[in-house]
């Protein structure tokens, strides 16, 4: 079978391994990876021997380094699929691995269907016939399983949404096609300027859905929140309060929390990974020093930082030092211990934090916790109150298709603006319609003609 | 009486089939119920139109007859979709029906190896699942190596007007009452469709001053690329509209309409609804266009396009008289509906040979299509393939990516028919490539390989292709430096040259607003001027390159599936992993290729993967011309 296209996929389960492997197979695989790989030795992949590994970096189109990697090349026919195969061993965790995958796609690879590597291995004679049934089961079950999972996870709302968009695209196609095939029928078809508007509306909807991919990631992998502050301001108490568990050791001796304590908290179904960092302070104690360093690293990785201040004490230099370290981050400022006498100078606090990002709490008594949770939710998910039930979450494959569809719609609109004949925007719209069908699993039918005959009075 | 090929029926499919077979050197017999009705146009007096025109051009490029006869007998030609892109432009010719019949009969009668004979076929003779000939109702038998059935609406034809009905092939013609049962006994599945035609009126009774005059093209155009002439005739057609009164009369008498009275309950073509149906389905629309078209140059009969009805004649008269300009119109022939048997076309291969009986072919309306053009291309293809098979040569298989004919055949043998099939450009997913203007380049190579296009003709096409490529290369090499002269040259063109960058004429032509005429001056040199149609091709290829390449890429993606034949003796129920629905559908249709399988409703990409996995090593590459 001629397989001219090159496929790619992440070969490791997300989150379960220390490294992530991006596999690329097909006759363009070496060329594609060569475009995004800079080896330490300046050597091109096309120049290295089969079954050799080479160290270097994956870079994006601005030559920014995405990840430090080891790439292995297995040339046809001595590979799993019997095609040229490149494996990229990524080290930067899930985000980096996915970014590498994305770069492969940008450079001409296609995301593999479930079981497609095995399928190619079989078709190219790598696996013998006795294994055929297993392969078939794999193709069938993986497809069905992923369909089931998709259906379950998305509660059908993505399908509904895609079908809605698909129907709207079809309606536009019908208008265009009717004026091509039934030119003499004197039909009142919708003019270009109105269709343009409708296309633009769909583009906007797609854009929103594509943006939600990020949210999908959040929902899947969680978001890291670091709780920081000088020693003994109540970080551990806050962690306990948020997670309603007694995990962190809460004492009033500064430096008790020597290591970072993690807790997963679900806010409306979204996992928030709370990290209670050791108090950040200058210290000579070696163990404590390690804790401080760890804390700093956690802060670096966190998407959101909760800075805890002690309302009972004055705002001091120690607070300021910590603030300086997290300036670049999204921060919520918690003024703890509101149940005690308030000695903190609010004027000074307001110099460093936005008023709407300050919340007064008592971690021990549970005062203000709900307000804090809402604030976290708002910052994490954006747009304030989010009803997850209504949110359309898409996965990477969906995102690629939707991005492609959006590009096609833009093309179609451009053709209309340039007043090109109807068959040209139709060319884009029909492709878009077909692509969306791939998401919802519907194949082409005679929808267009059915639409024309039901909407227009045809009949010379 | 032994023949190589017998063609049953002498309509548009039958004529092309018989001509192709005879011209390929095979002893051919064409049988017709009535030799006075050869290539009759029983409905609209026109050939071509959007989608159909493409079929005619392709047939012409392959060596068919329709384009030539149309060019000799038209009385008006129009270019449709003139303001749209090249891919959807089309020719439509008003034809002098009688002239068309006379000319086609003359061609048949003067073709070597071709025998015309009257006879109503009642039986297909079969031995060992292979056709051996036919018998006619008089009891005579004719032997042949291949038989092509092109019976149009004649199989158990039933005419309906108002509440009256009787058996007839067409108005005033004998039906073929026995062949259907023979086909059923051979194991074919049969369906039933209906179609209808509007009344014809006497031109002398019309007030044409109340209508809009529709004229044809003044510029010389024609269907056939092989012998281009000037404008033959330009006779007027007329346009008028129905009104509220028309709707009232139809509504008042709707119970008399066969679709209401229950006289007809089969599916008819949605593109030609009767006025009755239009009033029922779109009651708010009270202004339907009616095109008044002459049936020929030497007759006063006028065809009322848009007023199809099979109501009782006296009501037809009333309906007609409500229309502006037709107040006093007198009917010469009333409209009527005809119901007929067709064979479910998924029982055929890409070659139009039946899967059940070897060397038995079906073409035209009997396959569930409508339209003279759709019939003609099928006739041609079946004639060629019958001949090729007898001569032990590879078949002519046309595909969706090289022709509208390929789209038509693939749709017929793959999809479920819900109405008589008509071609539209929207059916062709690669229509930006499948244009009338490049039909010769796309297909005349096949015509030459078969032997229906001469080497000289083909050389002309190759020459044209070379010239086109040469001109494009030239455009790429011509650089335009923005100097005073060039800027002046483009003053009247809606594009601006940057003062500091030069660009190629090729890039310039791609800009919106620039067309080939603007840069022809740069292209023509001492070697002479380029022909107009070459320049036109250059313009299309350069301007729409992006779109064209995209479609070419899509074709390439599908190629892996299209090139592989599925074994016809496959037991799909033995294939592990297929869904039950897929097993059933595949067993019923028995697709020719993986590509065809992928287009069957209900077959998913996963099913195709599973087929590929199971059939590894068993798939054969398609052997045919061009591959």
mmCIF file with all atom_site columns, N, CA and C in Angstrom, chain A residues 133-169:
data_model
loop_
_atom_site.group_PDB
_atom_site.id
_atom_site.type_symbol
_atom_site.label_atom_id
_atom_site.label_alt_id
_atom_site.label_comp_id
_atom_site.label_asym_id
_atom_site.label_entity_id
_atom_site.label_seq_id
_atom_site.pdbx_PDB_ins_code
_atom_site.Cartn_x
_atom_site.Cartn_y
_atom_site.Cartn_z
_atom_site.occupancy
_atom_site.B_iso_or_equiv
_atom_site.pdbx_formal_charge
_atom_site.auth_seq_id
_atom_site.auth_comp_id
_atom_site.auth_asym_id
_atom_site.auth_atom_id
_atom_site.pdbx_PDB_model_num
ATOM 1   N N  . UNK A 1 133 ? -5.250  -10.902 13.301 1.00 0.00 ? 133 UNK A N  1
ATOM 2   C CA . UNK A 1 133 ? -6.467  -10.698 14.084 1.00 0.00 ? 133 UNK A CA 1
ATOM 3   C C  . UNK A 1 133 ? -6.255  -9.783  15.273 1.00 0.00 ? 133 UNK A C  1
ATOM 4   N N  . UNK A 1 134 ? -5.080  -9.941  15.878 1.00 0.00 ? 134 UNK A N  1
ATOM 5   C CA . UNK A 1 134 ? -4.786  -9.077  17.006 1.00 0.00 ? 134 UNK A CA 1
ATOM 6   C C  . UNK A 1 134 ? -4.753  -7.616  16.555 1.00 0.00 ? 134 UNK A C  1
ATOM 7   N N  . UNK A 1 135 ? -4.173  -7.418  15.377 1.00 0.00 ? 135 UNK A N  1
ATOM 8   C CA . UNK A 1 135 ? -4.092  -6.056  14.854 1.00 0.00 ? 135 UNK A CA 1
ATOM 9   C C  . UNK A 1 135 ? -5.493  -5.516  14.590 1.00 0.00 ? 135 UNK A C  1
ATOM 10  N N  . UNK A 1 136 ? -6.313  -6.370  13.997 1.00 0.00 ? 136 UNK A N  1
ATOM 11  C CA . UNK A 1 136 ? -7.678  -5.945  13.696 1.00 0.00 ? 136 UNK A CA 1
ATOM 12  C C  . UNK A 1 136 ? -8.415  -5.580  14.973 1.00 0.00 ? 136 UNK A C  1
ATOM 13  N N  . UNK A 1 137 ? -8.273  -6.438  15.971 1.00 0.00 ? 137 UNK A N  1
ATOM 14  C CA . UNK A 1 137 ? -8.913  -6.137  17.250 1.00 0.00 ? 137 UNK A CA 1
ATOM 15  C C  . UNK A 1 137 ? -8.443  -4.800  17.783 1.00 0.00 ? 137 UNK A C  1
ATOM 16  N N  . UNK A 1 138 ? -7.158  -4.582  17.608 1.00 0.00 ? 138 UNK A N  1
ATOM 17  C CA . UNK A 1 138 ? -6.586  -3.337  18.100 1.00 0.00 ? 138 UNK A CA 1
ATOM 18  C C  . UNK A 1 138 ? -7.212  -2.141  17.397 1.00 0.00 ? 138 UNK A C  1
ATOM 19  N N  . UNK A 1 139 ? -7.258  -2.237  16.067 1.00 0.00 ? 139 UNK A N  1
ATOM 20  C CA . UNK A 1 139 ? -7.829  -1.126  15.313 1.00 0.00 ? 139 UNK A CA 1
ATOM 21  C C  . UNK A 1 139 ? -9.279  -0.909  15.728 1.00 0.00 ? 139 UNK A C  1
ATOM 22  N N  . UNK A 1 140 ? -10.017 -2.024  15.778 1.00 0.00 ? 140 UNK A N  1
ATOM 23  C CA . UNK A 1 140 ? -11.431 -1.912  16.110 1.00 0.00 ? 140 UNK A CA 1
ATOM 24  C C  . UNK A 1 140 ? -11.635 -1.423  17.542 1.00 0.00 ? 140 UNK A C  1
ATOM 25  N N  . UNK A 1 141 ? -10.975 -2.080  18.489 1.00 0.00 ? 141 UNK A N  1
ATOM 26  C CA . UNK A 1 141 ? -11.270 -1.743  19.875 1.00 0.00 ? 141 UNK A CA 1
ATOM 27  C C  . UNK A 1 141 ? -10.748 -0.362  20.227 1.00 0.00 ? 141 UNK A C  1
ATOM 28  N N  . UNK A 1 142 ? -9.568  -0.040  19.733 1.00 0.00 ? 142 UNK A N  1
ATOM 29  C CA . UNK A 1 142 ? -9.048  1.288   20.070 1.00 0.00 ? 142 UNK A CA 1
ATOM 30  C C  . UNK A 1 142 ? -9.948  2.377   19.535 1.00 0.00 ? 142 UNK A C  1
ATOM 31  N N  . UNK A 1 143 ? -10.402 2.159   18.293 1.00 0.00 ? 143 UNK A N  1
ATOM 32  C CA . UNK A 1 143 ? -11.279 3.171   17.718 1.00 0.00 ? 143 UNK A CA 1
ATOM 33  C C  . UNK A 1 143 ? -12.540 3.276   18.553 1.00 0.00 ? 143 UNK A C  1
ATOM 34  N N  . UNK A 1 144 ? -13.112 2.105   18.849 1.00 0.00 ? 144 UNK A N  1
ATOM 35  C CA . UNK A 1 144 ? -14.367 2.137   19.581 1.00 0.00 ? 144 UNK A CA 1
ATOM 36  C C  . UNK A 1 144 ? -14.192 2.643   20.998 1.00 0.00 ? 144 UNK A C  1
ATOM 37  N N  . UNK A 1 145 ? -13.088 2.212   21.575 1.00 0.00 ? 145 UNK A N  1
ATOM 38  C CA . UNK A 1 145 ? -12.831 2.649   22.936 1.00 0.00 ? 145 UNK A CA 1
ATOM 39  C C  . UNK A 1 145 ? -12.670 4.162   23.000 1.00 0.00 ? 145 UNK A C  1
ATOM 40  N N  . UNK A 1 146 ? -11.882 4.668   22.067 1.00 0.00 ? 146 UNK A N  1
ATOM 41  C CA . UNK A 1 146 ? -11.673 6.117   22.123 1.00 0.00 ? 146 UNK A CA 1
ATOM 42  C C  . UNK A 1 146 ? -12.967 6.846   21.819 1.00 0.00 ? 146 UNK A C  1
ATOM 43  N N  . UNK A 1 147 ? -13.786 6.232   20.967 1.00 0.00 ? 147 UNK A N  1
ATOM 44  C CA . UNK A 1 147 ? -15.078 6.851   20.698 1.00 0.00 ? 147 UNK A CA 1
ATOM 45  C C  . UNK A 1 147 ? -15.918 6.887   21.963 1.00 0.00 ? 147 UNK A C  1
ATOM 46  N N  . UNK A 1 148 ? -15.906 5.734   22.684 1.00 0.00 ? 148 UNK A N  1
ATOM 47  C CA . UNK A 1 148 ? -16.684 5.640   23.907 1.00 0.00 ? 148 UNK A CA 1
ATOM 48  C C  . UNK A 1 148 ? -16.202 6.657   24.923 1.00 0.00 ? 148 UNK A C  1
ATOM 49  N N  . UNK A 1 149 ? -14.889 6.687   25.052 1.00 0.00 ? 149 UNK A N  1
ATOM 50  C CA . UNK A 1 149 ? -14.320 7.618   26.015 1.00 0.00 ? 149 UNK A CA 1
ATOM 51  C C  . UNK A 1 149 ? -14.702 9.043   25.650 1.00 0.00 ? 149 UNK A C  1
ATOM 52  N N  . UNK A 1 150 ? -14.566 9.319   24.366 1.00 0.00 ? 150 UNK A N  1
ATOM 53  C CA . UNK A 1 150 ? -14.903 10.656  23.921 1.00 0.00 ? 150 UNK A CA 1
ATOM 54  C C  . UNK A 1 150 ? -16.355 10.967  24.262 1.00 0.00 ? 150 UNK A C  1
ATOM 55  N N  . UNK A 1 151 ? -17.211 9.996   23.960 1.00 0.00 ? 151 UNK A N  1
ATOM 56  C CA . UNK A 1 151 ? -18.629 10.216  24.198 1.00 0.00 ? 151 UNK A CA 1
ATOM 57  C C  . UNK A 1 151 ? -18.904 10.447  25.678 1.00 0.00 ? 151 UNK A C  1
ATOM 58  N N  . UNK A 1 152 ? -18.237 9.661   26.517 1.00 0.00 ? 152 UNK A N  1
ATOM 59  C CA . UNK A 1 152 ? -18.477 9.741   27.939 1.00 0.00 ? 152 UNK A CA 1
ATOM 60  C C  . UNK A 1 152 ? -17.927 11.049  28.512 1.00 0.00 ? 152 UNK A C  1
ATOM 61  N N  . UNK A 1 153 ? -16.702 11.310  28.162 1.00 0.00 ? 153 UNK A N  1
ATOM 62  C CA . UNK A 1 153 ? -16.059 12.496  28.725 1.00 0.00 ? 153 UNK A CA 1
ATOM 63  C C  . UNK A 1 153 ? -16.739 13.776  28.313 1.00 0.00 ? 153 UNK A C  1
ATOM 64  N N  . UNK A 1 154 ? -17.213 13.769  27.099 1.00 0.00 ? 154 UNK A N  1
ATOM 65  C CA . UNK A 1 154 ? -17.703 15.040  26.587 1.00 0.00 ? 154 UNK A CA 1
ATOM 66  C C  . UNK A 1 154 ? -19.210 15.164  26.688 1.00 0.00 ? 154 UNK A C  1
ATOM 67  N N  . UNK A 1 155 ? -19.835 14.134  27.219 1.00 0.00 ? 155 UNK A N  1
ATOM 68  C CA . UNK A 1 155 ? -21.279 14.161  27.409 1.00 0.00 ? 155 UNK A CA 1
ATOM 69  C C  . UNK A 1 155 ? -21.999 14.620  26.158 1.00 0.00 ? 155 UNK A C  1
ATOM 70  N N  . UNK A 1 156 ? -21.397 14.285  25.031 1.00 0.00 ? 156 UNK A N  1
ATOM 71  C CA . UNK A 1 156 ? -22.071 14.583  23.773 1.00 0.00 ? 156 UNK A CA 1
ATOM 72  C C  . UNK A 1 156 ? -22.077 16.046  23.381 1.00 0.00 ? 156 UNK A C  1
ATOM 73  N N  . UNK A 1 157 ? -21.573 16.907  24.260 1.00 0.00 ? 157 UNK A N  1
ATOM 74  C CA . UNK A 1 157 ? -21.726 18.316  23.883 1.00 0.00 ? 157 UNK A CA 1
ATOM 75  C C  . UNK A 1 157 ? -20.803 18.749  22.758 1.00 0.00 ? 157 UNK A C  1
ATOM 76  N N  . UNK A 1 158 ? -19.658 18.064  22.648 1.00 0.00 ? 158 UNK A N  1
ATOM 77  C CA . UNK A 1 158 ? -18.802 18.442  21.529 1.00 0.00 ? 158 UNK A CA 1
ATOM 78  C C  . UNK A 1 158 ? -19.448 17.996  20.227 1.00 0.00 ? 158 UNK A C  1
ATOM 79  N N  . UNK A 1 159 ? -20.081 16.836  20.269 1.00 0.00 ? 159 UNK A N  1
ATOM 80  C CA . UNK A 1 159 ? -20.734 16.347  19.060 1.00 0.00 ? 159 UNK A CA 1
ATOM 81  C C  . UNK A 1 159 ? -21.861 17.301  18.641 1.00 0.00 ? 159 UNK A C  1
ATOM 82  N N  . UNK A 1 160 ? -22.629 17.699  19.650 1.00 0.00 ? 160 UNK A N  1
ATOM 83  C CA . UNK A 1 160 ? -23.711 18.641  19.348 1.00 0.00 ? 160 UNK A CA 1
ATOM 84  C C  . UNK A 1 160 ? -23.172 19.920  18.742 1.00 0.00 ? 160 UNK A C  1
ATOM 85  N N  . UNK A 1 161 ? -22.129 20.417  19.382 1.00 0.00 ? 161 UNK A N  1
ATOM 86  C CA . UNK A 1 161 ? -21.568 21.686  18.933 1.00 0.00 ? 161 UNK A CA 1
ATOM 87  C C  . UNK A 1 161 ? -21.019 21.562  17.506 1.00 0.00 ? 161 UNK A C  1
ATOM 88  N N  . UNK A 1 162 ? -20.278 20.479  17.261 1.00 0.00 ? 162 UNK A N  1
ATOM 89  C CA . UNK A 1 162 ? -19.699 20.273  15.929 1.00 0.00 ? 162 UNK A CA 1
ATOM 90  C C  . UNK A 1 162 ? -20.817 20.083  14.901 1.00 0.00 ? 162 UNK A C  1
ATOM 91  N N  . UNK A 1 163 ? -21.823 19.311  15.285 1.00 0.00 ? 163 UNK A N  1
ATOM 92  C CA . UNK A 1 163 ? -22.934 19.112  14.352 1.00 0.00 ? 163 UNK A CA 1
ATOM 93  C C  . UNK A 1 163 ? -23.632 20.418  14.017 1.00 0.00 ? 163 UNK A C  1
ATOM 94  N N  . UNK A 1 164 ? -23.719 21.278  15.027 1.00 0.00 ? 164 UNK A N  1
ATOM 95  C CA . UNK A 1 164 ? -24.360 22.583  14.798 1.00 0.00 ? 164 UNK A CA 1
ATOM 96  C C  . UNK A 1 164 ? -23.542 23.387  13.782 1.00 0.00 ? 164 UNK A C  1
ATOM 97  N N  . UNK A 1 165 ? -22.245 23.403  14.009 1.00 0.00 ? 165 UNK A N  1
ATOM 98  C CA . UNK A 1 165 ? -21.368 24.143  13.101 1.00 0.00 ? 165 UNK A CA 1
ATOM 99  C C  . UNK A 1 165 ? -21.401 23.521  11.712 1.00 0.00 ? 165 UNK A C  1
ATOM 100 N N  . UNK A 1 166 ? -21.406 22.189  11.691 1.00 0.00 ? 166 UNK A N  1
ATOM 101 C CA . UNK A 1 166 ? -21.420 21.477  10.429 1.00 0.00 ? 166 UNK A CA 1
ATOM 102 C C  . UNK A 1 166 ? -22.690 21.805  9.628  1.00 0.00 ? 166 UNK A C  1
ATOM 103 N N  . UNK A 1 167 ? -23.813 21.819  10.333 1.00 0.00 ? 167 UNK A N  1
ATOM 104 C CA . UNK A 1 167 ? -25.079 22.124  9.690  1.00 0.00 ? 167 UNK A CA 1
ATOM 105 C C  . UNK A 1 167 ? -25.048 23.537  9.104  1.00 0.00 ? 167 UNK A C  1
ATOM 106 N N  . UNK A 1 168 ? -24.482 24.448  9.866  1.00 0.00 ? 168 UNK A N  1
ATOM 107 C CA . UNK A 1 168 ? -24.421 25.834  9.398  1.00 0.00 ? 168 UNK A CA 1
ATOM 108 C C  . UNK A 1 168 ? -23.532 25.923  8.146  1.00 0.00 ? 168 UNK A C  1
ATOM 109 N N  . UNK A 1 169 ? -22.419 25.207  8.151  1.00 0.00 ? 169 UNK A N  1
ATOM 110 C CA . UNK A 1 169 ? -21.553 25.212  6.966  1.00 0.00 ? 169 UNK A CA 1
ATOM 111 C C  . UNK A 1 169 ? -22.307 24.617  5.783  1.00 0.00 ? 169 UNK A C  1
#
